[in-house]
Coordinates of C-alpha atoms in Angstrom, one line a residue:
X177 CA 77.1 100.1 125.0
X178 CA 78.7 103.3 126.6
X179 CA 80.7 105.4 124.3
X180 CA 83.9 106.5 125.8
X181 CA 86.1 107.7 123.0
X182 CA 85.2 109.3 119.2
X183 CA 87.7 110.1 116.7
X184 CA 86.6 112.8 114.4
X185 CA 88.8 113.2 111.3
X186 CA 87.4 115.3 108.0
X187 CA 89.0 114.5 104.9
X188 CA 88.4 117.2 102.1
X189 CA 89.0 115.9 98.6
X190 CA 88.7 112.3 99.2
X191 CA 92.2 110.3 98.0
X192 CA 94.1 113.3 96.7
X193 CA 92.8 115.4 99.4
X194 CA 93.6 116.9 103.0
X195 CA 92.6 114.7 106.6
X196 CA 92.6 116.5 109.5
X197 CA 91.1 115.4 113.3
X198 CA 89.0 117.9 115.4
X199 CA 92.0 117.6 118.3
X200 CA 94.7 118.9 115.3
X201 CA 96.7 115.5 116.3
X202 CA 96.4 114.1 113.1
X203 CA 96.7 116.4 110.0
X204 CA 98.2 114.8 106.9
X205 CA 97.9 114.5 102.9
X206 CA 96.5 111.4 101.4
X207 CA 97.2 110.5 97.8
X208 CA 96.7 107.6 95.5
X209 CA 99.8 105.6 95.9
X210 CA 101.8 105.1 92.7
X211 CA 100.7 101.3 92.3
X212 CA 96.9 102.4 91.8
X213 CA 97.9 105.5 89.6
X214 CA 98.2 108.2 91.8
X215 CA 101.1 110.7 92.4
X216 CA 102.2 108.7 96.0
X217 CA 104.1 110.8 98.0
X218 CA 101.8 111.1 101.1
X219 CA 100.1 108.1 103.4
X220 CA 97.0 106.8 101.9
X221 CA 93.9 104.8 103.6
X222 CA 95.2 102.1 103.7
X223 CA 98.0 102.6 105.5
X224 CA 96.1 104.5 107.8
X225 CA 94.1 101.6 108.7
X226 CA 97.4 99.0 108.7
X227 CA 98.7 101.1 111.5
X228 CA 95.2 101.2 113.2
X229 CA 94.7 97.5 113.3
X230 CA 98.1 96.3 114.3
X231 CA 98.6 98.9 117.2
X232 CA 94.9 97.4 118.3
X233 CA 96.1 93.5 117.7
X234 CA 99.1 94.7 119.5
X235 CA 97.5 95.7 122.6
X236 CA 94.6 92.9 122.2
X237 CA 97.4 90.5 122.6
X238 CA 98.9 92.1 125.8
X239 CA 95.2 91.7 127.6
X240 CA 94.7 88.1 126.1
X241 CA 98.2 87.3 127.7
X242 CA 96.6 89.0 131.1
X243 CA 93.4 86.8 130.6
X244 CA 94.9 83.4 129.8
X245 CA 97.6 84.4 132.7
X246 CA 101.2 84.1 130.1
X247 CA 103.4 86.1 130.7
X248 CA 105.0 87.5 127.3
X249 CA 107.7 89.7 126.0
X250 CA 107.4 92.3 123.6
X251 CA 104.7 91.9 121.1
X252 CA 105.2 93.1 117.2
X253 CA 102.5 93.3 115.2
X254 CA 103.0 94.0 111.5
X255 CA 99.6 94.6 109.3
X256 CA 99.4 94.3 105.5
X257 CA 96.4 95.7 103.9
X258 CA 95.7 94.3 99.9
X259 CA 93.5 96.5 97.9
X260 CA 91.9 94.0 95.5
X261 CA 90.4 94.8 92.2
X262 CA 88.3 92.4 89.3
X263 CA 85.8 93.6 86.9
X264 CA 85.1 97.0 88.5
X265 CA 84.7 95.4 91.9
X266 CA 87.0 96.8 95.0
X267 CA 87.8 94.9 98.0
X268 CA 90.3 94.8 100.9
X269 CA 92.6 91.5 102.3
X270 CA 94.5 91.7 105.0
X271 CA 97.9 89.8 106.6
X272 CA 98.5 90.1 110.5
X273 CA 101.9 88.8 111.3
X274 CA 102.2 88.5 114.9
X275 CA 105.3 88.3 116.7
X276 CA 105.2 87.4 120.6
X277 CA 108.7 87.5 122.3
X278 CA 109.1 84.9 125.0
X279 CA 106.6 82.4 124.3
X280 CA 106.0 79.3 122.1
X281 CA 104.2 78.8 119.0
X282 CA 101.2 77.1 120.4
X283 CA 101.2 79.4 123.1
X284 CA 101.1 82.3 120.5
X285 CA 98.5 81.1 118.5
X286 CA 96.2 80.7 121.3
X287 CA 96.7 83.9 122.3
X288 CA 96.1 85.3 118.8
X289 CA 92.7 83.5 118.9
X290 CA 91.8 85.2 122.1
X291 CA 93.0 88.5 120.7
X292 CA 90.5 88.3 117.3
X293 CA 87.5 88.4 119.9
X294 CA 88.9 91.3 121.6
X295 CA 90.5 93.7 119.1
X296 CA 87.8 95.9 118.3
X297 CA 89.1 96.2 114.4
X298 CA 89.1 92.3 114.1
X299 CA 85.5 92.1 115.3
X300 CA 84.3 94.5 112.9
X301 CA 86.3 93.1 109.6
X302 CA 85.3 89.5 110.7
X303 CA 83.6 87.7 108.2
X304 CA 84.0 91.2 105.6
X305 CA 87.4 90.7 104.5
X306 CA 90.0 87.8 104.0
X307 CA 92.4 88.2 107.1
X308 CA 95.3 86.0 107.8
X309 CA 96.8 86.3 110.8
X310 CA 100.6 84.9 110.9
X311 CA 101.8 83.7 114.3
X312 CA 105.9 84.0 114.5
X313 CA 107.5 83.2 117.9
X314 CA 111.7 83.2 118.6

């Protein structure tokens, strides 16, 4: 494969530390959210990757849409990332409810199937992590 984009973020001092990328776009404090014992009050990993995921599903849906020929309205994508915890052991779930204006449910859900072989975050959590992904249509 042909690389043709690479993020480069440095994070000094790990959770309760300082993330920067090498284009100055993103430059933020992480911290330990309240709920495992940190201090909160700054993003944290997993949000980080909540907003990565669902801004990738979101635009995975729009080309599955273009492949399968459906035309769709707006597409919300809302990602729930679950750090798990038992006897010492740390995992990661995840929740991807999917909203797709203007189309209906079975319609949705197809597309959402298409989407988990394009999305390029869903590919590489696939068989790593629980994922649900939640199809909601109006």
């Amino acid at each position: 494969m042909e690389k043709i984009y690479e993020a480069e973020v440095t994070t000094v001092a790990g959770r309760n530390g300082h993330a920067k990328s090498s284009d100055g776009l993103l430059d933020i404090d992480v911290r330990f959210p309240k709920e495992m014992g940190g201090t909160g009050g700054a993003t944290n990993p997993e949000q980080l990757f909540a907003a990565a995921w669902s801004a990738c599903f979101g635009t995975s849906i729009t080309v599955a849409a273009g492949i399968e020929k459906v035309k769709i309205g707006e597409v919300t994508v809302t990602a729930k990332i679950d750090v798990l915890h038992d006897n010492g052991n740390f995992n990661l779930g995840a929740h991807l409810l999917v909203k797709i204006n203007d189309v209906d449910y079975d319609t949705a859900k197809k597309l959402v199937e298409v989407a988990k072989s394009i999305c390029s975050y869903s590919k590489a959590t696939k068989g790593n992590i629980d994922a649900i992904y939640e199809v909601v249509t109006n």
